[in-house]
Amino acid sequence: MAMASSSFVYVTYIRAPQRKVWDALTKPEFQKQYWFGMHQQTDWKPGSPWKLLFEDGRVADMGEVLEFDAPNRLAIKWRNEIRPDFKEEGFTRCVMSLENDGELTRLTIDHSIDREGAKIITEGISNGWPKILSSLKSMLETGSALARFKA
Amino acid sequence: MRSDFVYVTYIYTTPQKVWDAITKPEFAKRYWMHTNVSDWKPGSRWEHRHGDGSGKVLIDGEVLQSDPPHRLVMTWTRPDRSKEPSRVTFDIADFAPGLICLTVTHDRLEGDEAMASSISGGWPKVLSNLKSLLETGKSENIWLTKGKEG
């Protein structure tokens, strides 16, 4: 990895088939359930635009699909559009990898930016992913995602 | 280079249940496959033992801080004392009604690269299994799944 970079890596094991975890990550009807009302808009073709939308349709984040290899690997070029200090730091790259592990699916999120000490990593991404992934795991294992709370 | 490991997870449970899951051997065995044994008083020794009945001590150390059910800090030492001890902190916070936020911070790993690598594979397994057990009553023998033991 390049010296001047920041990254957030998170691994979670979910008791669900890999295909279900993949669908939950990529299909808006599932995203809305565990991503606190937000969903993604894209056709998932490499090179296509990608957006993360609030419930009211405002754009929270935007970028481009870099890789799409169902149901194993997904990469997105991703920029926050809401906080000027995050937006100013530029595009991040988020890689999601899935692997079958017996009864479980191992999901790895590797979200990085070519910039040292980036706020988008320390204040944004590392705060957001644990909530989203805890919510996803609860939804797939219990049927109920994390309730909406004031973050 | 610093190699602190931080893992945050949100669990539908109470701080007391998470505290018990860490500190009570019979509970820990269900999702960690290992047990943590101590009287959990500051200054006391603690042992991380294999849960297979052998009682083999895998890790040990000293309880540095104990504030049940919210905060537990201890050193994490190889029993052969071949490396400097690292440190583990459990922070258990009420986050929303019925929902807790558990933060595990494993730091002071600069002197033991192999341990840093091992625990970064191990904690996600242990903490994913803990969340499953507390929310669904089900858990797995996590050390039989792929990846290295931590």
mmCIF file of C-alpha atoms in Angstrom:
data_model
loop_
_atom_site.group_PDB
_atom_site.id
_atom_site.type_symbol
_atom_site.label_atom_id
_atom_site.label_comp_id
_atom_site.label_asym_id
_atom_site.label_seq_id
_atom_site.Cartn_x
_atom_site.Cartn_y
_atom_site.Cartn_z
ATOM 1 C CA MET A 1 0.000 0.000 0.000
ATOM 2 C CA ALA A 2 1.188 3.518 -0.757
ATOM 3 C CA MET A 3 2.634 5.473 2.167
ATOM 4 C CA ALA A 4 0.297 8.456 1.887
ATOM 5 C CA SER A 5 -2.989 6.697 2.386
ATOM 6 C CA SER A 6 -5.646 6.067 5.032
ATOM 7 C CA SER A 7 -7.885 3.089 5.232
ATOM 8 C CA PHE A 8 -10.613 1.473 7.265
ATOM 9 C CA VAL A 9 -10.886 -2.319 7.231
ATOM 10 C CA TYR A 10 -13.740 -4.209 8.879
ATOM 11 C CA VAL A 11 -14.495 -7.922 8.805
ATOM 12 C CA THR A 12 -17.801 -9.407 9.914
ATOM 13 C CA TYR A 13 -19.127 -12.960 9.857
ATOM 14 C CA ILE A 14 -22.820 -13.315 9.064
ATOM 15 C CA ARG A 15 -24.923 -16.449 9.412
ATOM 16 C CA ALA A 16 -26.500 -16.278 5.931
ATOM 17 C CA PRO A 17 -25.727 -17.654 2.461
ATOM 18 C CA GLN A 18 -23.244 -15.581 0.474
ATOM 19 C CA ARG A 19 -25.868 -14.801 -2.160
ATOM 20 C CA LYS A 20 -28.187 -13.290 0.453
ATOM 21 C CA VAL A 21 -25.425 -11.082 1.805
ATOM 22 C CA TRP A 22 -24.589 -10.026 -1.759
ATOM 23 C CA ASP A 23 -28.217 -9.153 -2.507
ATOM 24 C CA ALA A 24 -28.475 -7.204 0.738
ATOM 25 C CA LEU A 25 -25.428 -5.163 -0.291
ATOM 26 C CA THR A 26 -26.539 -4.464 -3.842
ATOM 27 C CA LYS A 27 -30.369 -4.306 -3.933
ATOM 28 C CA PRO A 28 -32.164 -1.096 -2.880
ATOM 29 C CA GLU A 29 -35.127 -2.889 -1.283
ATOM 30 C CA PHE A 30 -32.742 -4.564 1.197
ATOM 31 C CA GLN A 31 -30.462 -1.537 1.611
ATOM 32 C CA LYS A 32 -33.410 0.599 2.746
ATOM 33 C CA GLN A 33 -34.069 -1.844 5.584
ATOM 34 C CA TYR A 34 -30.628 -1.810 7.220
ATOM 35 C CA TRP A 35 -28.941 1.360 5.868
ATOM 36 C CA PHE A 36 -31.192 3.623 7.958
ATOM 37 C CA GLY A 37 -33.492 4.388 5.030
ATOM 38 C CA MET A 38 -30.770 5.092 2.486
ATOM 39 C CA HIS A 39 -30.292 3.230 -0.765
ATOM 40 C CA GLN A 40 -27.943 3.092 -3.746
ATOM 41 C CA GLN A 41 -28.771 3.917 -7.320
ATOM 42 C CA THR A 42 -26.733 2.289 -10.105
ATOM 43 C CA ASP A 43 -26.939 -0.435 -12.776
ATOM 44 C CA TRP A 44 -23.742 -1.981 -11.289
ATOM 45 C CA LYS A 45 -21.885 -2.047 -14.620
ATOM 46 C CA PRO A 46 -18.209 -1.143 -14.251
ATOM 47 C CA GLY A 47 -17.868 2.497 -15.322
ATOM 48 C CA SER A 48 -21.488 3.330 -14.498
ATOM 49 C CA PRO A 49 -22.413 6.144 -12.124
ATOM 50 C CA TRP A 50 -23.186 5.211 -8.536
ATOM 51 C CA LYS A 51 -25.132 7.201 -5.942
ATOM 52 C CA LEU A 52 -26.105 6.777 -2.307
ATOM 53 C CA LEU A 53 -29.413 8.552 -1.673
ATOM 54 C CA PHE A 54 -31.193 9.699 1.451
ATOM 55 C CA GLU A 55 -34.795 8.607 1.921
ATOM 56 C CA ASP A 56 -35.996 11.992 0.545
ATOM 57 C CA GLY A 57 -33.927 11.565 -2.633
ATOM 58 C CA ARG A 58 -31.057 13.911 -1.773
ATOM 59 C CA VAL A 59 -27.634 12.662 -2.852
ATOM 60 C CA ALA A 60 -25.430 11.774 0.130
ATOM 61 C CA ASP A 61 -22.507 10.257 -1.776
ATOM 62 C CA MET A 62 -21.661 9.680 -5.415
ATOM 63 C CA GLY A 63 -19.079 8.043 -7.632
ATOM 64 C CA GLU A 64 -18.639 5.169 -10.040
ATOM 65 C CA VAL A 65 -18.746 1.380 -10.136
ATOM 66 C CA LEU A 66 -15.180 0.091 -10.509
ATOM 67 C CA GLU A 67 -15.682 -3.676 -10.236
ATOM 68 C CA PHE A 68 -18.703 -5.952 -10.028
ATOM 69 C CA ASP A 69 -18.087 -9.664 -9.711
ATOM 70 C CA ALA A 70 -21.244 -11.238 -8.235
ATOM 71 C CA PRO A 71 -21.386 -12.631 -5.572
ATOM 72 C CA ASN A 72 -17.739 -12.205 -4.579
ATOM 73 C CA ARG A 73 -16.362 -8.734 -5.043
ATOM 74 C CA LEU A 74 -17.478 -5.191 -5.587
ATOM 75 C CA ALA A 75 -15.491 -1.940 -5.825
ATOM 76 C CA ILE A 76 -16.868 1.583 -5.818
ATOM 77 C CA LYS A 77 -15.237 4.977 -6.373
ATOM 78 C CA TRP A 78 -16.997 6.971 -3.692
ATOM 79 C CA ARG A 79 -17.158 10.620 -2.590
ATOM 80 C CA ASN A 80 -19.174 12.294 0.138
ATOM 81 C CA GLU A 81 -21.311 15.147 -1.188
ATOM 82 C CA ILE A 82 -22.706 16.493 2.078
ATOM 83 C CA ARG A 83 -19.780 17.696 4.181
ATOM 84 C CA PRO A 84 -17.540 20.178 2.350
ATOM 85 C CA ASP A 85 -14.441 19.056 4.292
ATOM 86 C CA PHE A 86 -15.070 15.420 3.310
ATOM 87 C CA LYS A 87 -15.871 16.309 -0.309
ATOM 88 C CA GLU A 88 -12.711 18.368 -0.553
ATOM 89 C CA GLU A 89 -10.616 15.291 0.290
ATOM 90 C CA GLY A 90 -11.769 13.705 -2.963
ATOM 91 C CA PHE A 91 -12.673 10.186 -3.992
ATOM 92 C CA THR A 92 -12.302 7.158 -1.770
ATOM 93 C CA ARG A 93 -12.305 3.555 -2.928
ATOM 94 C CA CYS A 94 -14.457 0.935 -1.250
ATOM 95 C CA VAL A 95 -13.891 -2.767 -1.874
ATOM 96 C CA MET A 96 -16.391 -5.297 -0.529
ATOM 97 C CA SER A 97 -15.301 -8.962 -0.596
ATOM 98 C CA LEU A 98 -17.446 -11.947 0.311
ATOM 99 C CA GLU A 99 -16.344 -15.464 1.069
ATOM 100 C CA ASN A 100 -18.291 -18.541 2.061
ATOM 101 C CA ASP A 101 -17.097 -19.959 5.391
ATOM 102 C CA GLY A 102 -19.188 -22.972 6.384
ATOM 103 C CA GLU A 103 -22.516 -21.749 7.789
ATOM 104 C CA LEU A 104 -21.216 -18.213 7.662
ATOM 105 C CA THR A 105 -20.346 -15.583 5.088
ATOM 106 C CA ARG A 106 -17.234 -13.577 5.744
ATOM 107 C CA LEU A 107 -17.662 -9.975 4.570
ATOM 108 C CA THR A 108 -14.668 -7.642 4.367
ATOM 109 C CA ILE A 109 -14.972 -3.903 3.781
ATOM 110 C CA ASP A 110 -11.749 -2.150 2.783
ATOM 111 C CA HIS A 111 -12.409 1.563 2.354
ATOM 112 C CA SER A 112 -9.413 3.766 1.590
ATOM 113 C CA ILE A 113 -8.178 7.070 0.191
ATOM 114 C CA ASP A 114 -4.771 8.088 -1.168
ATOM 115 C CA ARG A 115 -4.278 10.713 1.487
ATOM 116 C CA GLU A 116 -2.703 10.535 4.913
ATOM 117 C CA GLY A 117 -4.836 11.214 7.996
ATOM 118 C CA ALA A 118 -7.981 11.832 5.937
ATOM 119 C CA LYS A 119 -10.980 13.039 7.949
ATOM 120 C CA ILE A 120 -13.365 11.110 5.731
ATOM 121 C CA ILE A 121 -11.756 7.937 7.120
ATOM 122 C CA THR A 122 -11.292 8.893 10.778
ATOM 123 C CA GLU A 123 -14.557 10.817 11.262
ATOM 124 C CA GLY A 124 -16.851 9.549 8.529
ATOM 125 C CA ILE A 125 -16.202 6.053 7.294
ATOM 126 C CA SER A 126 -14.868 4.469 10.511
ATOM 127 C CA ASN A 127 -17.901 5.789 12.355
ATOM 128 C CA GLY A 128 -20.475 4.763 9.748
ATOM 129 C CA TRP A 129 -19.538 1.245 8.663
ATOM 130 C CA PRO A 130 -19.778 -0.453 12.091
ATOM 131 C CA LYS A 131 -23.369 0.808 12.426
ATOM 132 C CA ILE A 132 -24.351 -0.229 8.903
ATOM 133 C CA LEU A 133 -22.685 -3.644 9.143
ATOM 134 C CA SER A 134 -24.088 -4.341 12.616
ATOM 135 C CA SER A 135 -27.507 -3.457 11.217
ATOM 136 C CA LEU A 136 -26.997 -5.698 8.158
ATOM 137 C CA LYS A 137 -25.920 -8.635 10.340
ATOM 138 C CA SER A 138 -28.915 -8.205 12.663
ATOM 139 C CA MET A 139 -31.289 -7.980 9.700
ATOM 140 C CA LEU A 140 -29.988 -11.142 8.051
ATOM 141 C CA GLU A 141 -29.773 -13.151 11.288
ATOM 142 C CA THR A 142 -32.842 -11.959 13.191
ATOM 143 C CA GLY A 143 -35.077 -10.366 10.554
ATOM 144 C CA SER A 144 -34.774 -6.944 12.231
ATOM 145 C CA ALA A 145 -32.191 -4.322 11.377
ATOM 146 C CA LEU A 146 -30.971 -1.708 13.849
ATOM 147 C CA ALA A 147 -33.686 0.837 14.583
ATOM 148 C CA ARG A 148 -33.178 4.399 13.422
ATOM 149 C CA PHE A 149 -31.243 6.335 16.029
ATOM 150 C CA LYS A 150 -29.684 9.736 16.076
ATOM 151 C CA ALA A 151 -26.108 9.060 14.965
ATOM 152 C CA MET B 1 4.295 2.435 12.817
ATOM 153 C CA ARG B 2 1.322 2.115 15.159
ATOM 154 C CA SER B 3 -0.727 -0.998 14.777
ATOM 155 C CA ASP B 4 -3.685 -0.417 17.105
ATOM 156 C CA PHE B 5 -6.668 -2.609 16.373
ATOM 157 C CA VAL B 6 -10.115 -1.117 17.022
ATOM 158 C CA TYR B 7 -13.398 -2.950 16.442
ATOM 159 C CA VAL B 8 -16.837 -1.463 17.071
ATOM 160 C CA THR B 9 -20.044 -3.464 17.042
ATOM 161 C CA TYR B 10 -23.642 -2.666 18.008
ATOM 162 C CA ILE B 11 -25.606 -5.399 19.763
ATOM 163 C CA TYR B 12 -29.221 -5.688 20.892
ATOM 164 C CA THR B 13 -28.525 -6.567 24.520
ATOM 165 C CA THR B 14 -27.589 -4.964 27.842
ATOM 166 C CA PRO B 15 -24.143 -3.877 29.084
ATOM 167 C CA GLN B 16 -24.421 -6.456 31.903
ATOM 168 C CA LYS B 17 -24.892 -9.320 29.429
ATOM 169 C CA VAL B 18 -21.815 -8.265 27.453
ATOM 170 C CA TRP B 19 -19.839 -7.922 30.691
ATOM 171 C CA ASP B 20 -20.904 -11.417 31.745
ATOM 172 C CA ALA B 21 -20.112 -12.780 28.279
ATOM 173 C CA ILE B 22 -16.524 -11.569 28.640
ATOM 174 C CA THR B 23 -15.912 -12.375 32.306
ATOM 175 C CA LYS B 24 -17.878 -15.578 33.010
ATOM 176 C CA PRO B 25 -16.115 -18.718 31.766
ATOM 177 C CA GLU B 26 -19.235 -20.749 30.908
ATOM 178 C CA PHE B 27 -20.621 -17.831 28.886
ATOM 179 C CA ALA B 28 -17.355 -17.071 27.058
ATOM 180 C CA LYS B 29 -16.987 -20.712 26.065
ATOM 181 C CA ARG B 30 -20.195 -20.504 24.020
ATOM 182 C CA TYR B 31 -18.914 -17.948 21.492
ATOM 183 C CA TRP B 32 -15.134 -17.633 22.125
ATOM 184 C CA MET B 33 -14.503 -21.356 22.657
ATOM 185 C CA HIS B 34 -12.056 -20.104 25.288
ATOM 186 C CA THR B 35 -12.632 -18.794 28.808
ATOM 187 C CA ASN B 36 -11.428 -15.767 30.721
ATOM 188 C CA VAL B 37 -10.704 -16.502 34.371
ATOM 189 C CA SER B 38 -10.063 -13.914 37.087
ATOM 190 C CA ASP B 39 -11.682 -12.228 40.073
ATOM 191 C CA TRP B 40 -11.640 -9.120 37.830
ATOM 192 C CA LYS B 41 -10.229 -6.813 40.497
ATOM 193 C CA PRO B 42 -7.658 -4.211 39.433
ATOM 194 C CA GLY B 43 -4.206 -5.667 39.958
ATOM 195 C CA SER B 44 -5.442 -9.261 39.772
ATOM 196 C CA ARG B 45 -4.123 -11.781 37.293
ATOM 197 C CA TRP B 46 -6.403 -13.039 34.516
ATOM 198 C CA GLU B 47 -6.015 -16.063 32.294
ATOM 199 C CA HIS B 48 -7.361 -16.763 28.820
ATOM 200 C CA ARG B 49 -7.750 -20.550 28.794
ATOM 201 C CA HIS B 50 -8.664 -23.056 26.143
ATOM 202 C CA GLY B 51 -12.263 -24.183 26.575
ATOM 203 C CA ASP B 52 -11.619 -27.789 25.483
ATOM 204 C CA GLY B 53 -11.231 -29.001 29.084
ATOM 205 C CA SER B 54 -7.423 -28.934 29.023
ATOM 206 C CA GLY B 55 -7.436 -25.551 30.751
ATOM 207 C CA LYS B 56 -4.347 -24.648 28.737
ATOM 208 C CA VAL B 57 -3.408 -20.988 29.294
ATOM 209 C CA LEU B 58 -3.217 -19.308 25.889
ATOM 210 C CA ILE B 59 -2.788 -15.725 27.114
ATOM 211 C CA ASP B 60 -2.574 -14.148 30.541
ATOM 212 C CA GLY B 61 -2.013 -10.767 32.097
ATOM 213 C CA GLU B 62 -3.106 -8.257 34.688
ATOM 214 C CA VAL B 63 -6.449 -6.529 35.174
ATOM 215 C CA LEU B 64 -5.639 -2.812 34.894
ATOM 216 C CA GLN B 65 -9.129 -1.341 35.223
ATOM 217 C CA SER B 66 -12.449 -2.914 36.051
ATOM 218 C CA ASP B 67 -15.628 -0.861 36.017
ATOM 219 C CA PRO B 68 -18.509 -3.322 35.586
ATOM 220 C CA PRO B 69 -20.460 -3.385 33.342
ATOM 221 C CA HIS B 70 -18.881 -0.631 31.233
ATOM 222 C CA ARG B 71 -15.119 -0.835 31.067
ATOM 223 C CA LEU B 72 -12.474 -3.524 31.442
ATOM 224 C CA VAL B 73 -8.786 -3.009 30.675
ATOM 225 C CA MET B 74 -6.124 -5.675 30.898
ATOM 226 C CA THR B 75 -2.675 -6.570 29.659
ATOM 227 C CA TRP B 76 -2.517 -9.349 27.068
ATOM 228 C CA THR B 77 0.663 -11.354 27.533
ATOM 229 C CA ARG B 78 2.173 -14.433 25.973
ATOM 230 C CA PRO B 79 2.550 -17.027 28.741
ATOM 231 C CA ASP B 80 6.202 -17.593 27.743
ATOM 232 C CA ARG B 81 6.902 -13.854 28.176
ATOM 233 C CA SER B 82 8.776 -13.859 24.865
ATOM 234 C CA LYS B 83 7.331 -10.450 23.862
ATOM 235 C CA GLU B 84 6.207 -7.254 25.543
ATOM 236 C CA PRO B 85 2.568 -7.404 26.699
ATOM 237 C CA SER B 86 -0.088 -5.687 24.622
ATOM 238 C CA ARG B 87 -3.285 -4.205 26.087
ATOM 239 C CA VAL B 88 -6.993 -4.865 25.563
ATOM 240 C CA THR B 89 -9.774 -2.427 26.472
ATOM 241 C CA PHE B 90 -13.469 -3.294 26.374
ATOM 242 C CA ASP B 91 -15.807 -0.287 26.391
ATOM 243 C CA ILE B 92 -19.485 -1.125 26.699
ATOM 244 C CA ALA B 93 -21.823 1.851 26.229
ATOM 245 C CA ASP B 94 -25.598 2.237 26.174
ATOM 246 C CA PHE B 95 -26.305 3.600 22.709
ATOM 247 C CA ALA B 96 -30.073 3.545 22.115
ATOM 248 C CA PRO B 97 -32.923 1.816 23.956
ATOM 249 C CA GLY B 98 -31.964 -1.861 24.144
ATOM 250 C CA LEU B 99 -28.877 -1.339 21.982
ATOM 251 C CA ILE B 100 -25.294 -1.251 23.214
ATOM 252 C CA CYS B 101 -22.085 -0.196 21.485
ATOM 253 C CA LEU B 102 -19.093 -2.417 22.214
ATOM 254 C CA THR B 103 -15.634 -1.099 21.345
ATOM 255 C CA VAL B 104 -12.642 -3.403 21.634
ATOM 256 C CA THR B 105 -9.270 -1.664 21.423
ATOM 257 C CA HIS B 106 -6.157 -3.820 21.277
ATOM 258 C CA ASP B 107 -3.055 -1.627 21.403
ATOM 259 C CA ARG B 108 0.604 -1.600 22.481
ATOM 260 C CA LEU B 109 1.213 -4.172 19.748
ATOM 261 C CA GLU B 110 4.323 -2.493 18.341
ATOM 262 C CA GLY B 111 6.626 -5.107 19.861
ATOM 263 C CA ASP B 112 4.760 -8.154 18.588
ATOM 264 C CA GLU B 113 3.910 -8.177 14.894
ATOM 265 C CA ALA B 114 2.781 -11.804 14.898
ATOM 266 C CA MET B 115 0.323 -11.049 17.697
ATOM 267 C CA ALA B 116 -0.953 -7.957 15.830
ATOM 268 C CA SER B 117 -1.666 -10.107 12.796
ATOM 269 C CA SER B 118 -3.250 -12.906 14.818
ATOM 270 C CA ILE B 119 -5.603 -10.699 16.847
ATOM 271 C CA SER B 120 -6.780 -8.737 13.799
ATOM 272 C CA GLY B 121 -8.062 -12.034 12.391
ATOM 273 C CA GLY B 122 -9.388 -13.279 15.723
ATOM 274 C CA TRP B 123 -11.393 -10.349 17.117
ATOM 275 C CA PRO B 124 -13.822 -10.109 14.162
ATOM 276 C CA LYS B 125 -14.628 -13.828 14.595
ATOM 277 C CA VAL B 126 -15.087 -13.586 18.356
ATOM 278 C CA LEU B 127 -17.144 -10.404 18.254
ATOM 279 C CA SER B 128 -19.319 -11.507 15.313
ATOM 280 C CA ASN B 129 -20.048 -14.726 17.184
ATOM 281 C CA LEU B 130 -20.838 -12.800 20.392
ATOM 282 C CA LYS B 131 -23.365 -10.616 18.558
ATOM 283 C CA SER B 132 -24.988 -13.692 16.990
ATOM 284 C CA LEU B 133 -25.196 -15.481 20.340
ATOM 285 C CA LEU B 134 -26.715 -12.512 22.180
ATOM 286 C CA GLU B 135 -29.210 -11.688 19.423
ATOM 287 C CA THR B 136 -30.169 -15.147 18.177
ATOM 288 C CA GLY B 137 -28.973 -17.676 20.770
ATOM 289 C CA LYS B 138 -26.861 -19.355 18.078
ATOM 290 C CA SER B 139 -23.095 -19.492 17.748
ATOM 291 C CA GLU B 140 -20.442 -21.373 15.767
ATOM 292 C CA ASN B 141 -17.159 -23.047 16.614
ATOM 293 C CA ILE B 142 -15.318 -20.117 15.098
ATOM 294 C CA TRP B 143 -11.858 -21.666 15.159
ATOM 295 C CA LEU B 144 -13.031 -24.411 12.788
ATOM 296 C CA THR B 145 -13.863 -21.851 10.116
ATOM 297 C CA LYS B 146 -11.283 -20.570 7.664
ATOM 298 C CA GLY B 147 -8.558 -18.146 8.710
ATOM 299 C CA LYS B 148 -6.063 -18.109 11.503
ATOM 300 C CA GLU B 149 -6.714 -18.558 15.172
ATOM 301 C CA GLY B 150 -6.373 -15.335 17.111
#
